[in-house]
Amino acid sequence: MAYVKQKLWGGAFSKGPDPLAWSFGQSIDSDSELWASELDVSTAHVKMLGETGIITSEEAGQLECGLNAVGKSILADHEKNGGTWGDVFSRLAPDSEDVHAAIESLLEKEAGPVAGKLHAGRSRNDLVATTTKVWLRAQCQILRRRIRETQRTLLSLSRRHRADPMPGFTHMQSAQPVTLGFHLLAYFWMLQRDVERVAALERCLRFSPLGSAALAGTSLPIDRHFTARELAFEGPMPNALDATSDRDFVGDALHVCAMLMQHLSRLSQELVLWSGPMYGFVKLDEGVTTGSSIMPQKRNPDMAELIRGRSARVIGHWTAFMSMMKALPLGYNRDQQEDKPPLFDSFNLCIESLVLSARMLETAKFNLERMAAVAGDGFATATGVAEALVKEGVAFRSAHEQTGKLVRMCEEQGVSLPDLEVDDIAAQRAVRNATVEQSIASRNSYGGPAPGAMDIQIEEAEALLCHPDEGGISSATTHLTPPQGDPSQARDDKKRKD
Amino acid sequence: MAYVKQKLWGGAFSKGPDPLAWSFGQSIDSDSELWASELDVSTAHVKMLGETGIITSEEAGQLECGLNAVGKSILADHEKNGGTWGDVFSRLAPDSEDVHAAIESLLEKEAGPVAGKLHAGRSRNDLVATTTKVWLRAQCQILRRRIRETQRTLLSLSRRHRADPMPGFTHMQSAQPVTLGFHLLAYFWMLQRDVERVAALERCLRFSPLGSAALAGTSLPIDRHFTARELAFEGPMPNALDATSDRDFVGDALHVCAMLMQHLSRLSQELVLWSGPMYGFVKLDEGVTTGSSIMPQKRNPDMAELIRGRSARVIGHWTAFMSMMKALPLGYNRDQQEDKPPLFDSFNLCIESLVLSARMLETAKFNLERMAAVAGDGFATATGVAEALVKEGVAFRSAHEQTGKLVRMCEEQGVSLPDLEVDDIAAQRAVRNATVEQSIASRNSYGGPAPGAMDIQIEEAEALLCHPDEGGISSATTHLTPPQGDPSQARDDKKRKD
Amino acid sequence: MAYVKQKLWGGAFSKGPDPLAWSFGQSIDSDSELWASELDVSTAHVKMLGETGIITSEEAGQLECGLNAVGKSILADHEKNGGTWGDVFSRLAPDSEDVHAAIESLLEKEAGPVAGKLHAGRSRNDLVATTTKVWLRAQCQILRRRIRETQRTLLSLSRRHRADPMPGFTHMQSAQPVTLGFHLLAYFWMLQRDVERVAALERCLRFSPLGSAALAGTSLPIDRHFTARELAFEGPMPNALDATSDRDFVGDALHVCAMLMQHLSRLSQELVLWSGPMYGFVKLDEGVTTGSSIMPQKRNPDMAELIRGRSARVIGHWTAFMSMMKALPLGYNRDQQEDKPPLFDSFNLCIESLVLSARMLETAKFNLERMAAVAGDGFATATGVAEALVKEGVAFRSAHEQTGKLVRMCEEQGVSLPDLEVDDIAAQRAVRNATVEQSIASRNSYGGPAPGAMDIQIEEAEALLCHPDEGGISSATTHLTPPQGDPSQARDDKKRKD
Amino acid sequence: MAYVKQKLWGGAFSKGPDPLAWSFGQSIDSDSELWASELDVSTAHVKMLGETGIITSEEAGQLECGLNAVGKSILADHEKNGGTWGDVFSRLAPDSEDVHAAIESLLEKEAGPVAGKLHAGRSRNDLVATTTKVWLRAQCQILRRRIRETQRTLLSLSRRHRADPMPGFTHMQSAQPVTLGFHLLAYFWMLQRDVERVAALERCLRFSPLGSAALAGTSLPIDRHFTARELAFEGPMPNALDATSDRDFVGDALHVCAMLMQHLSRLSQELVLWSGPMYGFVKLDEGVTTGSSIMPQKRNPDMAELIRGRSARVIGHWTAFMSMMKALPLGYNRDQQEDKPPLFDSFNLCIESLVLSARMLETAKFNLERMAAVAGDGFATATGVAEALVKEGVAFRSAHEQTGKLVRMCEEQGVSLPDLEVDDIAAQRAVRNATVEQSIASRNSYGGPAPGAMDIQIEEAEALLCHPDEGGISSATTHLTPPQGDPSQARDDKKRKD
């Protein structure tokens, strides 16, 4: 049998592609991830073709049924044989150039020659942009849910440890005593900004490129508002050339992922430090640590290290994407195909890292005694001394200077601040109160670690999580998406299958 | 006289800094850009100190007057001696470590010892974060105004050239005829997304770090809601550790700048191509071109090349920033000082590039005859042939295949599509109509280049520009900011001064 | 049957890893690429263990045989079932954490309990560093061979087109007429620098980490010089902590790849431009172009676009790698595992891009008439006019000024330089000779396009390619490497297999 | 007086540049750094013009004298008025477009109209490439000298602390006891690779672009071999188009800087950790630390933090550079002007960071008692137990497993390894010897921390530093370079001047 490549072009060509060129150019290995979104988009498209009379309503019905059947056969194959979506397509539609060609060829198997009517009034240029947006929209929902879960973990731990003293650091040096709950809440608010960033990203996805065709629309009487509505977009993008050249939403998505990974990387850095022997603040659960092939005693915080290391990968993805786009003239250029692998990888990575971060925190054993014991090290309560002098009327600049000298006296005498003997009565009073407990209790300004301020902060955090759902676009069109949805889920599924 | 370094610390130190360490660590060379925002923030802070009784209302008044006087003396020096803000500070407050130390020392000159009370209840950690946000807020307003102006230029040119044919490209190959107006409007919408991105960035700036102090608040009875209100923030940030460790807003701002520069780089790439001899679509004005030191005939599109080249600089800035932050534990680390030079440079670059882009476009002479003459090259009207067959009932896949073969016939016979003789009547009718004019006129789908669709698109664009002002935070607190505001303005000022 | 994870640790653990943690942490999916190098390294290691008496020579013999058998079984499985090396290992050693664990478990199957003696005196930390270097060394040889082939193609085309005029550009504007051969040779020299860069990279690989163990050597009497010799290294690395923390060679390799891809991207950019309708300099072969799903006439230069686009991917890889390493304390951190996927991807990409670049060039049809016809456009011969005046004694600065005015006269009169009438005799003589042919013939300085200079340049290029082999380290140890060697080969193999 | 812009073109222009375009396009602010190299290159060029008879030998003499005088006047102004080189040129040659125009205008002042003959047979395109290479060559010498100094500091400290125990870490967890000298030597070897990288970079600079003119040589009878010899290059670059389009050497230089900064960043990360209260391994000298504006007790390791943070800047520079170059067609494009600011900044940063790293180390007070006390924490001697069992004939895999269980027993009983009671005699013997001292003494494999292995390592390191000078190209042509040479020197100079 002749060797047939599945592709959506070729009439003007006198010969087939060079084999290396074919394998270099095919994208089915990565874009098969989009199949469910592609089916949603194609379904909306055929409905529109029927509504506008470009094809008959009977044909539209056949195509819609066919697309439905394609979805079922894909899921059935995956159910039976497992593997990645790329594996599924290499079984069902081998030698396809991309997910578009693969699905059109599967549709032909299911629906017969009417499949040839699917692609009227559209091009891969608008199709892939629309499909990627629909995919991204579904991912945003998953991502937000996962962020919320990690926030819940942080909030719950913060509540439990609201009053457990620990050293606060700046420049990685002793700064002021804080509490473990106060420290963990900082991450809650970082993730809160990530939730807002995801919501802003969803707004970037609200217009549909579909029907822009190759670069400048079509002479067929399509209805772009119809498909936009069907796919739950706010409306169609107003310029077809822009719609097919634009990848802003990919850049925005990569930035959102990079910022989230930065936050998780910082948390991971702290877990690595804290679980090390010099800090000794926490013992991570064995389930999220690994050992050494040579050193029998080792329990390494590998998950935290990998999250920290892989955060760099998303930085690289953004850089590669921006570097790729930076000097492309309009409209679509093939370089743009390079947008999807980093996008898919970044979302997978974010979601898995969120789950693992929460798991590390939930199962960690904090060494509260150790933390409390070192909370006052390094004259960490000195600021309180200076502020006590201010309350006595000393200008802050002088109080700071004076306290600095008290610290030097302590160092020279080898005593701690509360134990220092000084002549000045105000100063004496100030150092006496320079204990860890007093220090924490006194910093009651909004956002501080004192019990009262912490109550308010926890309450505000709780209020944010109470909202039943912060919305996003309704999932009307994503009925097929779940099975490929959440990679941390998928991994487990895959394992069970193997 | 002894050599005195202006710095806000030292009581606990037995000796001064190493000279190279001092010069490596000082930041006045770059952060002097922040002086006006710093005065705004300090003014709000001293008002609050007075309101809460941490200092007397008389002292608060003296400090407020003093800060006002400092602003006037800075402006006066600049008025008289010109140069950068760094130059101003090296004259007024030499050997200052940073803008904070410089301003406190200037305040002491103006207001006397009461200046020592300024810094109560705050730290440089919360101060610099707040000041940077206030600066950024003002820059967002300038940036949005400049984007709007460039959009206006694009819209006005698009209106003028709405019906002037030009070739549309994909893969930098002939695709379909479009119009110059249609093509330029694509950039209008790209910039529209930038406007939205700026608005989203402004939302990222709505909470105030001020009063978070070093990392964990203060024992002084400050009122963070008061200063937040004074500075037109929505409220204070809820966790002091997060507030001083957070630089999300810098990353977000760099991303916004990088995306904007990507758009301008793509436009510049097209201007370079179009002004080249092979395209010959446009002649740039001599004022925005330069010559060669050896080739006397040269008029090079240097501004476009520099915008294209410098777009890479902002990519580098984002990368450097993210790479710097990625594994920092909480709270403030000195590495974070590296956030400001890229931020300042990126905004300057965006604003100057916007102005120059508009100027290039406004003064360009488009060669409309040349564009029209090549609009149909490369069988660019073939898609219309296929779509005509679809209208006759042929499945699109077959129509595409059939048209591909017609193109090959044309190539073999050396004729254009409208001149091809074919037996099939439908095909004959289709190729006859495959002219540039018909092709454009027929693509009347929403977002397409046909006159009707263009009317709608232009109307929608106009509606967006009609809004008197899309808001942002009111500029109540930025009365001092204008003089250092808009770098494209400042450059001209500077030139006049020199 | 119990579910068993293959890993090289666990004695101190009370329970197994969390499933998501396991899948997040495993690296077999990517590092299976290293299997052949790993067998080479392990073979050298067991020989040494026997030589030093750490194990008996009989045990050493059993292990060596076993490793040999493991290699055969891997090849046999691949021969039979195809797929990637990852696929092979998921069949032969499912649930392995990494290639090290997989091979040790396969060795146990082949050699029995003596396999437990393999890992004495080493750790995965030194093992993976050594194995990656050995792999990289083999890749350097392949890469250099592929660069040489592409240079040959360029040289051969340059010879053929040494005298075919084409326009030379700077700033993408008309500069001076050159020849196609001259232009293509520029790429020859760019690739020559890449060959030198590969050679420098090979020098970076000359010391062996093996025997550094986890971070600080071993108490077993190993002989690191022995294994270094066996593996054709110059010697062992002198500090075990450095040897296991170091990834400089990965950064260096990524830089080499990024520079090579930059060169190929620039070539691709030119092929995209030249094959476009406005330039019309070249027609790419259909085998390396693809069509459009909607526009039947299209033949897009996708391979060139993808090389151009993917060059950004390697930039991203370097950035991610450097960002990952930048603040890691010594010794080994798990983050470092992230070095391999970008490394493998970059080499694959370089090799495939080289092959495709050569293929595009070899099969391209240059439109020599078109190139010649526009070679003089835009007053490209003006520099020659100025230089002719210099020969008459005019200072260059004046000659340049004067010629600039002649060009303006031409523009105003609408004539070309040779047709301009001027009073001054010297100037008249100069413009008369300002033809494309004269212009090219006159620029005979070393490295110029005139025939004489071209002869010398081609001769020098030929001399470089004559060397039978520019060496690199002998391939004594890489007898197992070829089957996984050259990805452009492998792709074809894989296709045949499927 | 009329406002005159100094530029090297304009004859064909009917009007002057737009002011914003001028300020956007000028590069004198940054490229003035190149002035001394430019004078060297121009001197070689005028000698050649004289030798070849393109100008008379009298004219050549006048030009050479003039260039010499220009150099003197630049130095004199700097001596008198101080500031940056940009400041010097804004005084001597205001409103110059770039350093080339500035120097040509200064030459005219010194030598009169003959200055108009300087630019014959060259262009800014080849000039700037040559000048940058000459500058870079001089910088390489400075950089290597600074690296050597830092290596000397490391070696000297390593000698002193060769036997002082400290904990060795992997994954930032307890791994095995090492010595401080052993740990510091790891950085010696990292810097040794940097020295080699600098040497490889110097080889990348061995061919001269000069005489390539704009893109394709000149019709004047120049002698490129002459100028190459004069400037101590090995020869001219063989293709003029490549010579003017090439910026490989900038990319290579940025990579070298980025790798060096990565090493210093890792060292800084350790100094930050070690000087923190949880490690307490080292106290940095006050001269290289700074305080807090609010917390009086603080001594922050700012220099280490800034080196760590600024290492990211060089990553950003490389990324920006590669992103800028990646799709530029040949020949010179104005984008390439963006190569110099990152190059200058990167070298400055490397040199200052090297000096500060050495200074931090030299003045640090190591807390040897603390380090020794925790060297065995976390069962860090367990590997020795396993290896002791191997010596008794146990397979390593079993010994590892068995030792892992001993560690669990220790944990359960709350004892250290040497204190554990076990039945098995071999195991009992093994744990008894699991002390820090034994552990270090036993790891005597090449590259290990045992005294014997350390002797060898130190000897090898000493041998490398003994070489009087590892060469590089002789500095014949760089007689003017020193004054602008070493930024860490210059900073001090500047301070004295101000």
Coordinates of N, CA and C in Angstrom, one line a residue, chain A residues 3 8-9 12-18 20-21 23-25 119 122-124 213-214 285-287 289-296 298-299 302-303 305-310 312-313 315-316 319-320 323-324 328 333-335 337-338 349 352-353 355-356 359 491, chain C residues 8-9 12-18 20-21 23-25 119 122-124 213-214 285-287 289-296 298-299 302-303 305-310 312-313 315-316 319-320 323-324 328 333-335 337-338 349 352-353 355-356 359 491 495:
Chain A
Y3 N 2.3 4.8 0.8 CA 2.5 5.5 2.1 C 1.8 6.9 2.0
L8 N -3.6 18.7 4.8 CA -4.8 19.4 4.3 C -4.5 20.3 3.1
W9 N -3.5 19.8 2.3 CA -3.1 20.6 1.2 C -2.4 19.7 0.2
A12 N -1.6 21.7 -5.5 CA -0.7 22.5 -6.4 C 0.7 21.8 -6.4
F13 N 0.9 20.8 -5.7 CA 2.3 20.2 -5.6 C 2.4 19.0 -6.5
S14 N 3.6 18.9 -7.1 CA 3.9 17.8 -8.0 C 4.5 16.6 -7.3
K15 N 4.9 16.8 -6.1 CA 5.4 15.6 -5.3 C 5.2 15.8 -3.8
G16 N 5.5 14.8 -3.1 CA 5.3 14.8 -1.7 C 6.5 15.4 -0.9
P17 N 6.3 15.6 0.4 CA 7.3 16.2 1.2 C 8.5 15.2 1.4
D18 N 9.7 15.8 1.6 CA 10.9 15.2 2.0 C 10.7 14.6 3.4
L20 N 12.5 13.9 6.1 CA 13.0 14.7 7.2 C 12.2 16.0 7.4
A21 N 11.9 16.6 6.3 CA 11.1 17.8 6.3 C 9.7 17.5 7.0
S23 N 9.0 15.1 9.1 CA 9.0 14.9 10.6 C 9.4 16.1 11.3
F24 N 10.2 17.0 10.7 CA 10.6 18.3 11.3 C 9.4 19.2 11.4
G25 N 8.5 19.1 10.4 CA 7.3 20.0 10.4 C 6.1 19.5 11.0
H119 N -14.1 22.2 6.3 CA -13.1 23.3 6.4 C -13.5 24.5 5.6
R122 N -12.9 28.6 6.7 CA -11.9 28.7 7.8 C -10.6 28.2 7.3
S123 N -9.5 28.4 8.1 CA -8.2 28.0 7.8 C -7.6 27.4 9.0
R124 N -6.5 26.7 8.9 CA -5.8 26.3 10.1 C -5.3 27.5 10.9
A213 N -10.2 33.1 8.9 CA -9.6 32.3 7.8 C -8.1 32.5 7.8
A214 N -7.5 32.6 6.6 CA -6.1 32.6 6.5 C -5.5 33.9 7.1
D285 N 7.8 15.0 54.9 CA 7.4 13.6 54.9 C 8.2 12.8 53.9
E286 N 8.5 11.5 54.3 CA 9.3 10.6 53.4 C 8.7 10.5 52.1
G287 N 7.4 10.6 52.0 CA 6.7 10.4 50.7 C 7.1 11.4 49.6
T289 N 10.2 13.0 49.7 CA 11.6 13.1 49.7 C 12.2 11.8 49.0
T290 N 13.4 11.9 48.6 CA 14.1 10.7 48.1 C 15.4 10.5 48.7
G291 N 16.0 9.4 48.5 CA 17.3 9.1 49.1 C 18.5 9.2 48.1
S292 N 19.6 8.7 48.5 CA 20.8 8.8 47.8 C 21.2 7.4 47.4
S293 N 21.9 7.3 46.2 CA 22.3 6.0 45.8 C 23.6 5.6 46.5
I294 N 24.2 6.5 47.2 CA 25.5 6.2 47.9 C 25.4 6.5 49.4
M295 N 24.7 7.5 49.8 CA 24.6 7.9 51.2 C 23.4 7.4 51.8
P296 N 23.5 6.4 52.7 CA 22.3 5.7 53.2 C 21.4 6.5 54.0
K298 N 20.4 9.6 53.7 CA 19.8 10.8 53.1 C 18.3 10.8 52.9
R299 N 17.6 11.9 53.2 CA 16.2 12.2 52.8 C 16.2 13.6 52.2
D302 N 13.7 16.6 47.3 CA 13.7 16.6 45.9 C 12.6 17.4 45.2
M303 N 11.4 17.2 45.7 CA 10.2 17.8 45.1 C 10.4 19.4 45.2
E305 N 13.3 20.9 45.4 CA 14.4 21.3 44.5 C 13.9 21.3 43.1
L306 N 13.1 20.3 42.7 CA 12.6 20.2 41.3 C 11.7 21.4 41.0
I307 N 10.8 21.8 41.9 CA 10.0 22.9 41.7 C 10.8 24.2 41.5
R308 N 11.8 24.3 42.4 CA 12.7 25.5 42.3 C 13.5 25.4 40.9
G309 N 14.0 24.3 40.6 CA 14.7 24.2 39.3 C 13.8 24.4 38.1
R310 N 12.7 23.8 38.1 CA 11.8 23.9 37.0 C 11.1 25.2 36.8
A312 N 12.7 27.7 36.5 CA 13.6 28.3 35.4 C 13.1 27.9 34.0
R313 N 12.5 26.7 33.9 CA 12.1 26.2 32.6 C 11.0 27.2 32.1
I315 N 10.7 30.3 32.8 CA 11.4 31.5 32.4 C 11.9 31.3 31.0
G316 N 12.5 30.2 30.8 CA 13.1 29.9 29.4 C 12.0 29.9 28.4
T319 N 10.9 33.4 27.5 CA 12.0 34.0 26.7 C 12.0 33.5 25.3
A320 N 11.9 32.2 25.1 CA 11.9 31.6 23.8 C 10.7 32.1 23.0
S323 N 11.2 35.8 22.1 CA 12.3 35.9 21.1 C 11.9 35.4 19.7
M324 N 11.0 34.4 19.7 CA 10.5 33.9 18.5 C 9.6 34.9 17.8
L328 N 8.5 39.1 13.8 CA 7.7 38.5 12.7 C 6.8 39.5 12.1
N333 N 3.0 33.2 10.5 CA 4.3 32.6 10.1 C 4.4 31.3 10.8
R334 N 5.1 30.4 10.2 CA 5.1 29.0 10.7 C 5.9 29.0 12.1
D335 N 6.7 29.9 12.3 CA 7.4 30.0 13.6 C 6.5 29.9 14.7
Q337 N 4.1 28.1 15.3 CA 3.8 26.8 15.8 C 4.6 26.5 17.1
E338 N 5.7 27.2 17.3 CA 6.5 26.9 18.5 C 5.9 27.5 19.8
L349 N 3.3 21.9 34.5 CA 4.2 22.1 35.5 C 3.6 22.9 36.7
E352 N 1.0 20.6 38.6 CA 1.7 19.6 39.4 C 2.5 20.2 40.6
S353 N 3.1 21.3 40.3 CA 3.9 22.0 41.4 C 3.0 22.5 42.5
V355 N 0.1 21.1 43.4 CA -0.4 19.9 44.2 C 0.8 19.5 45.1
L356 N 2.0 19.4 44.5 CA 3.1 18.9 45.4 C 3.4 19.9 46.5
R359 N 1.0 19.3 49.2 CA 1.2 18.0 49.8 C 2.5 18.1 50.7
R491 N -1.6 11.9 35.3 CA -0.5 11.0 35.6 C -0.9 9.8 36.4
Chain C
L8 N 17.5 3.4 43.6 CA 18.8 3.0 44.2 C 18.9 3.4 45.7
W9 N 17.8 3.5 46.4 CA 17.9 4.0 47.8 C 16.6 3.5 48.5
A12 N 16.7 3.6 54.6 CA 16.3 4.4 55.8 C 14.9 4.9 55.7
F13 N 14.1 4.5 54.7 CA 12.8 5.0 54.6 C 11.8 4.0 55.1
S14 N 10.7 4.6 55.8 CA 9.7 3.7 56.3 C 8.6 3.4 55.4
K15 N 8.5 4.2 54.3 CA 7.5 4.0 53.3 C 7.9 4.4 51.9
G16 N 7.1 4.1 50.9 CA 7.5 4.4 49.5 C 7.1 5.8 49.2
P17 N 7.5 6.2 48.0 CA 7.2 7.6 47.5 C 5.7 7.8 47.2
D18 N 5.3 9.0 47.4 CA 4.0 9.5 46.9 C 3.9 9.3 45.4
L20 N 2.5 10.9 42.8 CA 2.7 12.1 42.0 C 4.2 12.6 42.2
A21 N 4.7 12.5 43.4 CA 6.1 12.8 43.7 C 7.0 11.9 42.8
S23 N 6.3 10.4 39.9 CA 6.2 10.7 38.5 C 6.8 12.1 38.2
F24 N 6.7 13.0 39.2 CA 7.4 14.3 39.1 C 8.9 14.2 39.1
G25 N 9.4 13.2 39.9 CA 10.8 13.1 40.1 C 11.5 12.2 39.2
H119 N 27.9 -0.5 42.1 CA 27.8 0.9 42.5 C 28.8 1.3 43.6
R122 N 31.1 4.8 43.9 CA 30.6 5.9 43.0 C 29.2 6.3 43.5
S123 N 28.6 7.3 42.9 CA 27.3 7.8 43.3 C 26.7 8.2 42.0
R124 N 25.4 8.4 42.0 CA 24.7 9.0 40.8 C 25.3 10.3 40.4
A213 N 32.3 10.4 43.5 CA 31.2 9.9 44.4 C 30.2 11.0 44.7
A214 N 29.7 11.0 45.9 CA 28.5 12.0 46.1 C 29.0 13.4 46.1
D285 N 12.5 24.0 -3.3 CA 12.0 22.8 -3.8 C 10.7 22.4 -3.1
E286 N 9.7 21.9 -3.8 CA 8.4 21.5 -3.2 C 8.6 20.5 -2.0
G287 N 9.7 19.7 -2.0 CA 9.9 18.8 -1.0 C 10.1 19.4 0.4
T289 N 8.8 22.5 1.2 CA 7.8 23.5 1.4 C 6.5 22.8 1.7
T290 N 5.6 23.5 2.3 CA 4.2 22.9 2.5 C 3.2 23.9 2.0
G291 N 2.0 23.4 2.0 CA 0.9 24.2 1.4 C 0.0 24.7 2.5
S292 N -1.1 25.3 2.1 CA -2.1 25.9 3.0 C -3.4 25.1 3.0
S293 N -4.1 25.0 4.2 CA -5.3 24.3 4.2 C -6.4 25.1 3.5
I294 N -6.2 26.3 3.3 CA -7.3 27.1 2.6 C -6.9 27.7 1.3
M295 N -5.6 28.2 1.2 CA -5.2 28.8 0.0 C -4.5 27.9 -0.9
P296 N -5.1 27.5 -2.0 CA -4.6 26.4 -2.8 C -3.3 26.7 -3.5
K298 N -0.6 28.0 -2.3 CA 0.6 28.3 -1.5 C 1.7 27.2 -1.5
R299 N 2.9 27.7 -1.5 CA 4.1 26.9 -1.2 C 4.9 27.6 -0.2
D302 N 8.3 26.5 5.0 CA 8.1 26.2 6.4 C 9.3 25.7 7.1
M303 N 10.2 25.0 6.4 CA 11.4 24.5 7.1 C 12.2 25.7 7.5
E305 N 11.2 28.7 8.1 CA 10.5 29.4 9.2 C 10.6 28.6 10.5
L306 N 10.6 27.3 10.4 CA 10.7 26.5 11.7 C 12.1 26.6 12.3
I307 N 13.1 26.6 11.4 CA 14.5 26.8 11.9 C 14.6 28.1 12.5
R308 N 14.1 29.1 11.9 CA 14.1 30.5 12.4 C 13.4 30.5 13.8
G309 N 12.2 29.9 13.8 CA 11.4 29.9 15.1 C 12.1 29.1 16.2
R310 N 12.6 28.0 15.8 CA 13.2 27.1 16.8 C 14.5 27.6 17.3
A312 N 14.9 30.2 18.6 CA 14.5 30.8 19.9 C 14.4 29.8 21.0
R313 N 14.1 28.6 20.6 CA 14.0 27.5 21.7 C 15.3 27.3 22.4
I315 N 17.7 29.5 22.6 CA 17.9 30.7 23.5 C 17.2 30.5 24.8
G316 N 16.0 30.0 24.7 CA 15.2 29.7 26.0 C 15.9 28.6 26.8
T319 N 18.8 30.1 28.7 CA 18.3 31.0 29.7 C 17.8 30.2 30.9
A320 N 17.0 29.2 30.6 CA 16.5 28.4 31.7 C 17.6 27.7 32.4
S323 N 19.5 30.3 34.5 CA 18.7 30.8 35.6 C 18.5 29.7 36.7
M324 N 18.5 28.5 36.3 CA 18.4 27.3 37.2 C 19.7 27.2 38.1
L328 N 22.7 28.2 43.1 CA 22.8 27.0 43.8 C 24.1 26.9 44.6
N333 N 22.6 19.6 43.6 CA 21.3 19.8 44.0 C 20.4 19.2 42.9
R334 N 19.2 18.8 43.3 CA 18.3 18.1 42.4 C 17.9 18.9 41.2
D335 N 17.9 20.3 41.4 CA 17.6 21.2 40.3 C 18.4 20.8 39.0
Q337 N 19.1 18.2 37.6 CA 18.5 17.3 36.7 C 17.9 17.9 35.5
E338 N 17.5 19.2 35.7 CA 16.9 19.9 34.6 C 17.9 20.3 33.4
L349 N 18.0 19.4 17.5 CA 17.6 20.5 16.7 C 18.7 21.0 15.8
E352 N 19.3 18.4 12.9 CA 18.2 18.4 11.9 C 18.2 19.7 11.1
S353 N 18.5 20.8 11.8 CA 18.4 22.0 11.1 C 19.6 22.2 10.1
V355 N 21.0 19.6 8.5 CA 20.6 18.8 7.3 C 19.6 19.5 6.4
L356 N 18.6 20.0 7.1 CA 17.5 20.7 6.3 C 18.0 21.9 5.6
R359 N 19.8 20.8 2.6 CA 18.8 20.3 1.6 C 18.1 21.4 0.9
R491 N 15.3 9.5 13.0 CA 13.9 9.8 12.5 C 13.5 8.9 11.4
K495 N 10.7 6.0 11.3 CA 9.6 6.0 10.3 C 9.5 4.6 9.6

